[in-house]
CSV table of C-alpha atoms in Angstrom, one decimal:
chain,number,residue,atom,x,y,z
A,39,MET,CA,-33.1,0.3,-4.4
A,40,PRO,CA,-30.5,-2.5,-5.1
A,41,ARG,CA,-28.8,-3.7,-1.9
A,42,ALA,CA,-25.3,-2.7,-3.0
A,43,LEU,CA,-26.5,0.8,-3.7
A,44,LEU,CA,-28.3,1.0,-0.4
A,45,VAL,CA,-25.2,0.0,1.5
A,46,LEU,CA,-23.1,2.5,-0.4
A,47,THR,CA,-25.6,5.3,0.3
A,48,LEU,CA,-25.7,4.5,4.0
A,49,LEU,CA,-21.9,4.3,4.2
A,50,LEU,CA,-21.6,7.7,2.5
A,51,LEU,CA,-23.6,9.4,5.2
A,52,PRO,CA,-20.8,9.7,7.8
A,53,ALA,CA,-18.4,10.9,5.1
A,54,ALA,CA,-20.9,13.7,4.2
A,55,VAL,CA,-21.1,14.7,7.9
A,56,HIS,CA,-17.3,14.8,8.2
A,57,ALA,CA,-17.0,16.9,5.1
A,58,ALA,CA,-19.2,19.6,6.6
A,59,ALA,CA,-17.2,19.9,9.8
A,60,PRO,CA,-13.5,20.0,10.8
A,61,CYS,CA,-12.0,16.5,10.7
A,62,ARG,CA,-11.8,14.5,13.9
A,63,ARG,CA,-9.1,12.0,12.9
A,64,LEU,CA,-8.3,8.9,14.9
A,65,PRO,CA,-5.2,9.0,17.1
A,66,LEU,CA,-2.3,7.2,15.4
A,67,GLU,CA,-1.2,4.4,17.7
A,68,ARG,CA,2.5,3.8,16.9
A,69,PRO,CA,3.8,1.6,15.6
A,70,LEU,CA,1.1,1.7,13.0
A,71,ARG,CA,-0.1,-1.8,12.1
A,72,GLY,CA,-1.9,-1.8,8.8
A,73,ALA,CA,-2.8,-3.7,5.6
A,74,THR,CA,-3.5,-2.5,2.0
A,75,MET,CA,-7.0,-3.5,1.0
A,76,VAL,CA,-7.2,-3.8,-2.8
A,77,HIS,CA,-10.4,-2.8,-4.6
A,78,LEU,CA,-11.7,-5.8,-6.6
A,79,ASP,CA,-12.8,-4.3,-9.9
A,80,ASP,CA,-15.5,-6.8,-10.6
A,81,ALA,CA,-17.0,-4.8,-13.5
A,82,SER,CA,-14.0,-5.8,-15.6
A,83,ASP,CA,-14.8,-9.6,-15.6
A,84,ASP,CA,-17.4,-11.6,-17.5
A,85,ASN,CA,-19.6,-12.3,-14.5
A,86,LEU,CA,-22.4,-9.6,-14.4
A,87,ALA,CA,-24.0,-11.1,-11.3
A,88,ASN,CA,-21.2,-9.9,-9.0
A,89,ASP,CA,-20.9,-6.3,-10.3
A,90,GLY,CA,-20.9,-3.8,-7.5
A,91,LEU,CA,-20.6,-6.5,-4.8
A,92,ARG,CA,-16.9,-6.9,-4.3
A,93,GLY,CA,-15.1,-3.6,-4.3
A,94,TYR,CA,-14.7,-0.6,-2.1
A,95,GLY,CA,-17.9,0.7,-0.5
A,96,THR,CA,-19.6,-2.6,-0.4
A,97,GLU,CA,-20.7,-5.0,2.4
A,98,SER,CA,-17.9,-7.3,1.4
A,99,ALA,CA,-15.3,-4.6,1.9
A,100,ALA,CA,-16.9,-3.6,5.3
A,101,GLY,CA,-16.6,-7.3,6.3
A,102,MET,CA,-12.9,-7.2,5.4
A,103,LEU,CA,-12.4,-4.1,7.4
A,104,ARG,CA,-13.9,-5.8,10.4
A,105,ARG,CA,-11.7,-8.8,9.7
A,106,LEU,CA,-8.6,-6.6,9.8
A,107,ARG,CA,-9.6,-5.0,13.0
A,108,GLY,CA,-10.1,-8.5,14.5
A,109,VAL,CA,-6.5,-9.4,13.6
A,110,GLY,CA,-5.4,-6.4,15.7
A,111,LEU,CA,-4.6,-4.0,12.9
A,112,THR,CA,-5.0,-0.3,13.4
A,113,LEU,CA,-4.8,1.1,9.9
A,114,VAL,CA,-6.0,0.3,6.4
A,115,SER,CA,-4.3,1.6,3.2
A,116,LEU,CA,-6.6,2.3,0.3
A,117,MET,CA,-5.6,2.9,-3.4
A,118,ALA,CA,-6.7,5.7,-5.7
A,119,LEU,CA,-5.6,4.8,-9.3
A,120,GLY,CA,-4.3,7.0,-12.0
A,121,HIS,CA,-3.5,5.8,-15.5
A,122,LEU,CA,-0.9,6.5,-18.2
A,123,ASP,CA,-0.6,5.0,-21.6
A,124,HIS,CA,3.2,4.5,-21.3
A,125,ALA,CA,6.2,5.7,-19.4
A,126,ARG,CA,6.6,8.9,-21.4
A,127,ASP,CA,2.9,9.8,-21.3
A,128,THR,CA,2.4,13.3,-19.7
A,129,THR,CA,-1.4,13.1,-19.0
A,130,VAL,CA,-2.7,11.2,-15.9
A,131,ARG,CA,-6.2,10.0,-16.2
A,132,ASP,CA,-8.0,9.1,-12.9
A,133,GLU,CA,-11.1,7.1,-11.8
A,134,ARG,CA,-12.8,9.8,-9.8
A,135,ALA,CA,-16.2,9.2,-11.4
A,136,ASP,CA,-15.9,5.8,-13.1
A,137,PRO,CA,-18.6,3.3,-12.1
A,138,GLY,CA,-17.1,0.1,-10.6
A,139,LYS,CA,-13.8,1.7,-9.9
A,140,ALA,CA,-12.1,3.0,-6.8
A,141,ASN,CA,-13.8,6.3,-7.4
A,142,ASP,CA,-14.5,9.2,-5.0
A,143,ALA,CA,-17.8,7.8,-3.7
A,144,THR,CA,-16.4,4.3,-3.0
A,145,LEU,CA,-13.3,5.7,-1.4
A,146,LEU,CA,-15.3,8.0,0.9
A,147,ALA,CA,-17.6,5.2,1.8
A,148,THR,CA,-14.7,2.9,2.7
A,149,MET,CA,-13.0,5.5,4.7
A,150,ALA,CA,-16.2,6.1,6.7
A,151,THR,CA,-16.6,2.4,7.4
A,152,ALA,CA,-12.9,2.0,8.4
A,153,HIS,CA,-13.3,4.8,10.9
A,154,HIS,CA,-16.4,3.2,12.3
A,155,GLU,CA,-14.4,0.0,12.8
A,156,GLY,CA,-11.6,1.9,14.5
A,157,LEU,CA,-9.2,1.8,11.7
A,158,ALA,CA,-7.1,4.8,10.6
A,159,VAL,CA,-6.8,5.4,6.9
A,160,LEU,CA,-3.7,5.8,4.6
A,161,LEU,CA,-4.8,6.9,1.1
A,162,VAL,CA,-2.3,6.2,-1.6
A,163,PRO,CA,-2.4,7.4,-5.3
A,164,HIS,CA,-1.0,4.7,-7.6
A,165,LEU,CA,0.0,5.1,-11.3
A,166,TRP,CA,-0.7,2.2,-13.6
A,167,LEU,CA,0.6,2.1,-17.2
A,168,ALA,CA,-1.6,0.7,-19.9
A,169,ASP,CA,1.3,-1.1,-21.7
A,170,GLY,CA,2.2,-3.1,-18.5
A,171,GLU,CA,5.4,-1.2,-17.8
A,172,TRP,CA,6.4,-0.6,-14.1
A,173,ARG,CA,5.8,2.9,-12.9
A,174,GLY,CA,9.4,3.1,-11.8
A,175,ARG,CA,10.3,3.4,-15.5
A,176,ILE,CA,8.5,6.8,-15.8
A,177,THR,CA,11.1,9.4,-16.7
A,178,HIS,CA,10.8,12.9,-18.1
A,179,PRO,CA,13.7,15.2,-19.1
A,180,GLN,CA,13.8,18.8,-18.2
A,181,GLY,CA,11.5,21.0,-20.3
A,182,PRO,CA,7.9,21.0,-21.5
A,183,ASP,CA,7.3,17.3,-21.1
A,184,ALA,CA,8.5,17.3,-17.5
A,185,ASP,CA,6.4,20.4,-16.7
A,186,ALA,CA,3.3,18.9,-18.4
A,187,PHE,CA,3.7,15.6,-16.5
A,188,PHE,CA,4.1,17.2,-13.1
A,189,GLN,CA,1.2,19.6,-13.7
A,190,SER,CA,-1.1,16.6,-14.6
A,191,TYR,CA,0.3,14.4,-11.8
A,192,GLY,CA,0.0,17.3,-9.3
A,193,ASP,CA,-3.7,17.7,-10.3
A,194,PHE,CA,-4.3,14.0,-9.7
A,195,VAL,CA,-2.6,13.9,-6.3
A,196,GLU,CA,-4.2,17.2,-5.2
A,197,HIS,CA,-7.6,15.7,-6.0
A,198,VAL,CA,-6.7,12.6,-4.0
A,199,ALA,CA,-5.7,14.8,-1.2
A,200,GLN,CA,-9.0,16.6,-1.3
A,201,VAL,CA,-10.8,13.3,-1.1
A,202,ALA,CA,-8.6,12.3,1.8
A,203,GLU,CA,-9.4,15.5,3.7
A,204,GLN,CA,-13.1,15.1,3.0
A,205,GLY,CA,-13.0,11.5,4.3
A,206,CYS,CA,-10.8,12.6,7.3
A,207,ALA,CA,-8.0,10.2,6.4
A,208,GLU,CA,-5.2,10.1,8.9
A,209,ALA,CA,-2.4,9.8,6.3
A,210,LEU,CA,-1.7,10.3,2.6
A,211,SER,CA,1.2,9.2,0.3
A,212,ILE,CA,2.1,11.5,-2.5
A,213,GLY,CA,3.0,8.7,-4.8
A,214,VAL,CA,4.4,5.2,-5.3
A,215,GLU,CA,7.7,3.9,-6.7
A,216,LEU,CA,8.4,6.8,-9.0
A,217,LYS,CA,12.0,5.9,-9.0
A,218,GLY,CA,12.8,7.4,-12.4
A,219,LEU,CA,11.7,10.8,-11.1
A,220,SER,CA,12.1,11.0,-7.3
A,221,THR,CA,15.9,10.4,-7.4
A,222,VAL,CA,16.6,13.1,-10.0
A,223,PRO,CA,17.8,16.4,-8.4
A,224,ALA,CA,16.3,18.4,-11.3
A,225,HIS,CA,12.8,17.2,-10.3
A,226,ARG,CA,13.1,18.0,-6.6
A,227,ALA,CA,11.4,21.4,-7.0
A,228,ARG,CA,8.6,19.9,-8.9
A,229,PHE,CA,8.0,17.3,-6.2
A,230,ARG,CA,8.1,20.1,-3.6
A,231,ASP,CA,5.4,21.9,-5.5
A,232,VAL,CA,3.2,18.7,-5.5
A,233,ILE,CA,3.8,18.4,-1.7
A,234,SER,CA,2.8,22.0,-1.2
A,235,ARG,CA,-0.4,21.5,-3.2
A,236,VAL,CA,-1.1,18.4,-1.1
A,237,ARG,CA,-0.5,20.2,2.2
A,238,ALA,CA,-2.9,23.0,1.2
A,239,ALA,CA,-5.6,20.5,0.7
A,240,PHE,CA,-4.9,17.9,3.4
A,241,LYS,CA,-4.0,18.3,7.1
A,242,GLY,CA,-3.0,14.8,8.0
A,243,LEU,CA,0.3,13.0,7.9
A,244,VAL,CA,2.2,13.1,4.5
A,245,THR,CA,4.6,10.5,3.2
A,246,TYR,CA,5.8,8.9,0.0
A,247,SER,CA,6.0,5.2,-0.9
A,248,ALA,CA,9.5,4.7,-2.3
A,249,ASN,CA,10.6,1.5,-3.9
A,250,TRP,CA,12.9,-0.5,-1.7
A,251,ASP,CA,16.0,0.3,-3.8
A,252,GLU,CA,14.9,4.0,-4.2
A,253,LEU,CA,14.5,5.2,-0.7
A,254,PRO,CA,18.1,6.3,0.1
A,255,ASP,CA,18.2,8.5,-3.0
A,256,VAL,CA,14.8,10.2,-2.8
A,257,THR,CA,15.5,14.0,-3.1
A,258,PHE,CA,12.6,15.3,-1.1
A,259,LEU,CA,12.5,13.3,2.1
A,260,ALA,CA,13.0,16.5,4.1
A,261,GLU,CA,9.6,17.7,2.9
A,262,LEU,CA,7.7,14.7,4.3
A,263,ASP,CA,6.4,13.9,7.8
A,264,VAL,CA,7.7,10.3,7.6
A,265,ALA,CA,9.8,8.4,5.0
A,266,GLY,CA,7.7,5.7,3.4
A,267,VAL,CA,9.1,2.6,1.7
A,268,ASN,CA,7.6,-0.4,-0.1
A,269,ALA,CA,9.9,-2.9,1.6
A,270,PHE,CA,10.4,-5.7,-0.9
A,271,TRP,CA,14.1,-6.2,-0.2
A,272,PRO,CA,15.4,-9.8,-0.9
A,273,LEU,CA,16.0,-11.5,2.4
A,274,HIS,CA,18.3,-14.2,1.0
A,275,GLN,CA,19.8,-15.3,-2.3
A,276,ARG,CA,20.1,-19.0,-2.4
A,277,PRO,CA,17.0,-21.3,-2.6
A,278,GLY,CA,16.1,-23.3,0.5
A,279,ALA,CA,17.1,-20.7,3.1
A,280,GLY,CA,15.9,-21.3,6.6
A,281,ALA,CA,14.9,-19.1,9.5
A,282,ASP,CA,18.5,-18.1,10.4
A,283,GLU,CA,19.2,-16.8,6.8
A,284,LEU,CA,15.8,-15.0,6.7
A,285,HIS,CA,16.6,-13.4,10.0
A,286,ALA,CA,20.1,-12.2,8.8
A,287,GLY,CA,18.6,-10.7,5.7
A,288,ALA,CA,15.9,-8.9,7.7
A,289,GLN,CA,18.6,-7.5,10.0
A,290,SER,CA,20.4,-6.1,7.0
A,291,VAL,CA,17.2,-4.4,5.9
A,292,ALA,CA,16.8,-2.9,9.3
A,293,ARG,CA,20.3,-1.5,9.2
A,294,THR,CA,19.6,0.1,5.8
A,295,LEU,CA,16.5,1.7,7.2
A,296,ALA,CA,18.3,2.9,10.3
A,297,GLU,CA,20.9,4.6,8.1
A,298,VAL,CA,18.1,6.4,6.1
A,299,HIS,CA,16.7,7.6,9.5
A,300,ARG,CA,20.1,8.7,10.6
A,301,LYS,CA,20.7,10.8,7.5
A,302,SER,CA,17.1,12.2,7.1
A,303,GLY,CA,15.9,12.4,10.7
A,304,LYS,CA,12.7,10.9,9.5
A,305,ARG,CA,10.8,8.0,11.1
A,306,ILE,CA,10.2,5.1,8.7
A,307,LEU,CA,6.8,3.7,7.6
A,308,LEU,CA,6.9,0.4,5.7
A,309,THR,CA,4.0,1.5,3.3
A,310,GLU,CA,4.1,-2.0,1.9
A,311,PHE,CA,5.7,-5.3,2.9
A,312,GLY,CA,4.8,-8.9,2.2
A,313,TYR,CA,5.7,-12.3,0.8
A,314,LYS,CA,3.7,-14.9,-1.2
A,315,SER,CA,3.0,-18.2,0.5
A,316,VAL,CA,5.3,-20.1,-1.8
A,317,LYS,CA,8.8,-21.4,-1.2
A,318,ASP,CA,11.6,-18.8,-1.5
A,319,SER,CA,9.3,-15.9,-2.2
A,320,ALA,CA,11.6,-13.6,-0.2
A,321,VAL,CA,14.3,-14.0,-2.9
A,322,ARG,CA,12.3,-11.7,-5.2
A,323,PRO,CA,9.4,-10.6,-3.1
A,324,TRP,CA,8.1,-8.1,-5.7
A,325,GLU,CA,7.2,-10.8,-8.2
A,326,TRP,CA,3.5,-11.2,-8.8
A,327,PRO,CA,1.4,-14.4,-8.9
A,328,GLY,CA,0.4,-15.2,-12.5
A,329,GLU,CA,4.0,-15.3,-13.8
A,330,ALA,CA,4.9,-18.8,-14.8
A,331,LYS,CA,8.1,-18.9,-12.8
A,332,VAL,CA,6.2,-17.8,-9.7
A,333,ASP,CA,3.2,-20.1,-10.1
A,334,ALA,CA,5.6,-23.1,-10.6
A,335,LEU,CA,6.9,-22.7,-7.0
A,336,PRO,CA,5.4,-25.0,-4.4
A,337,GLY,CA,3.0,-23.5,-1.9
A,338,ASP,CA,4.6,-23.0,1.5
A,339,GLU,CA,2.7,-21.2,4.3
A,340,GLY,CA,5.4,-22.0,6.7
A,341,TYR,CA,8.0,-20.1,4.7
A,342,GLN,CA,5.7,-17.1,4.4
A,343,ALA,CA,5.2,-17.1,8.1
A,344,LEU,CA,9.0,-17.3,8.7
A,345,ALA,CA,9.6,-14.3,6.4
A,346,TYR,CA,6.9,-12.3,8.2
A,347,ALA,CA,8.5,-13.1,11.6
A,348,ALA,CA,12.0,-12.3,10.3
A,349,LEU,CA,11.2,-8.8,9.0
A,350,LEU,CA,8.8,-7.8,11.8
A,351,GLY,CA,11.3,-9.1,14.4
A,352,ALA,CA,14.0,-6.9,12.8
A,353,VAL,CA,12.1,-3.7,12.7
A,354,ALA,CA,9.8,-3.9,15.7
A,355,PRO,CA,12.3,-2.9,18.3
A,356,ALA,CA,13.6,0.1,16.3
A,357,PRO,CA,13.0,3.6,17.7
A,358,TRP,CA,12.7,4.9,14.2
A,359,LEU,CA,9.7,2.7,13.2
A,360,GLU,CA,6.6,4.6,12.3
A,361,GLY,CA,4.7,1.4,11.4
A,362,VAL,CA,4.2,-1.4,8.9
A,363,VAL,CA,1.5,-2.0,6.2
A,364,VAL,CA,0.9,-5.6,4.9
A,365,TRP,CA,0.7,-6.1,1.1
A,366,PHE,CA,-2.2,-7.0,0.6
A,367,VAL,CA,-5.7,-8.3,1.3
A,368,PRO,CA,-8.7,-8.1,-1.2
A,369,SER,CA,-11.8,-6.2,-0.6
A,370,ASP,CA,-13.7,-9.5,-0.6
A,371,GLU,CA,-12.0,-12.4,1.0
A,372,LYS,CA,-14.7,-14.8,-0.2
A,373,ASP,CA,-14.8,-13.7,-3.8
A,374,PRO,CA,-15.4,-17.0,-5.7
A,375,HIS,CA,-13.6,-15.6,-8.7
A,376,ARG,CA,-10.5,-14.4,-6.9
A,377,GLU,CA,-8.0,-16.7,-8.7
A,378,GLY,CA,-8.9,-15.1,-12.0
A,379,ARG,CA,-9.2,-11.6,-10.5
A,380,TRP,CA,-6.4,-11.1,-8.0
A,381,GLU,CA,-3.9,-13.8,-7.0
A,382,GLY,CA,-5.1,-17.2,-6.0
A,383,PRO,CA,-4.4,-19.3,-2.8
A,384,ASN,CA,-0.6,-18.9,-2.7
A,385,GLY,CA,-0.5,-15.1,-3.2
A,386,PHE,CA,0.4,-12.3,-0.9
A,387,SER,CA,-2.6,-12.3,1.5
A,388,PRO,CA,-1.7,-13.7,4.9
A,389,LEU,CA,-5.3,-14.2,5.9
A,390,GLY,CA,-6.3,-17.7,6.8
A,391,LYS,CA,-2.6,-18.8,6.6
A,392,ARG,CA,0.2,-19.3,9.2
A,393,ALA,CA,1.4,-15.8,8.5
A,394,GLU,CA,-1.9,-14.4,10.0
A,395,ALA,CA,-0.9,-16.0,13.3
A,396,VAL,CA,2.4,-14.1,13.2
A,397,LEU,CA,0.7,-10.9,12.3
A,398,ARG,CA,-1.8,-11.3,15.2
A,399,ALA,CA,1.0,-12.0,17.6
A,400,PHE,CA,2.9,-8.9,16.4
A,401,CYS,CA,-0.2,-6.8,16.9
A,402,ALA,CA,-0.7,-8.2,20.4
A,403,GLY,CA,2.7,-7.0,21.5
A,404,GLU,CA,4.7,-8.8,24.1
A,405,GLY,CA,6.1,-12.3,23.3
A,406,TRP,CA,5.0,-12.3,19.7
A,407,ARG,CA,8.4,-13.6,18.5
A,408,GLN,CA,8.2,-16.7,20.7
A,409,LYS,CA,4.7,-17.4,19.6
A,410,ALA,CA,5.7,-17.0,15.9
A,411,ARG,CA,8.6,-19.5,16.4
A,412,ARG,CA,6.2,-22.1,17.8
A,413,LYS,CA,3.9,-21.9,14.6
């Protein structure tokens, strides 16, 4: 039996045991301290030698989970992908049985390993559009198209919820950045139906990962256990900002989140936050490495660390904080082809950079701000 398949088989055994008995979920230590681990789809590159060695359910992913636990994190966020052809497509296609993808088997294996390492699991269904458009552009008017989309999307998320329950995940998001739908009052009942289907299949914590400029207008916050947000607010506008300006921007973000909490009564989970290790990456934090204007920026680990310290320092004392989830780390930190596959040395991952020291200090608790300032 090939080594990768043997590892996957062994890792699946705990998941099978869990599926046969009521879930014994890990206690959620608040504030949650997590990171999104992205599945490296190595089957999509030209190197056949690494297929099956880099993604979810592999030894490499298990090593990354141990690495995260060593930093002091208590949670890992995993991604289940659904696909649309374009923003008006009504049929979601998933990867539940696709070899080399983040399918049911590899997700269950990774959840079992995460639990073995003492990490709680947040499972998040992401939609990706084949034409490269952002999922926030998905819109459907009232009528058959909207009904067809929500039926298909509900089927997708319900299946993800079933996998989450089988793997005893502690938390589940019902979606990510569906700004063109979540803020439309006419779609509220449709989202409530999706949430009802999720709750029938999954008994853990339920949230939704709103875009940073979407959260205050989400119509179904009352149906969630906690309000989730992908927290990519700009922290400053002018190039060359220092620690004071980053701090002021982060305090403004905290005030926005406090107001959402006041109005909704929901605690806030930063389902994603992060900054690239390049100068001024907190001006437009959502921009991805690979874009020419991003790659032209000089590398700057110190700036990334300052941005981490500013945002974490602003939200850490808040009584409404449910937790934070770093965006992102790869399923194989040592992947030799990472620059062509995910993001390169100046991307979002804080590991092996000065931002990791800030994250470690935050996880350790007392005095972390002072330690961060000395870095």
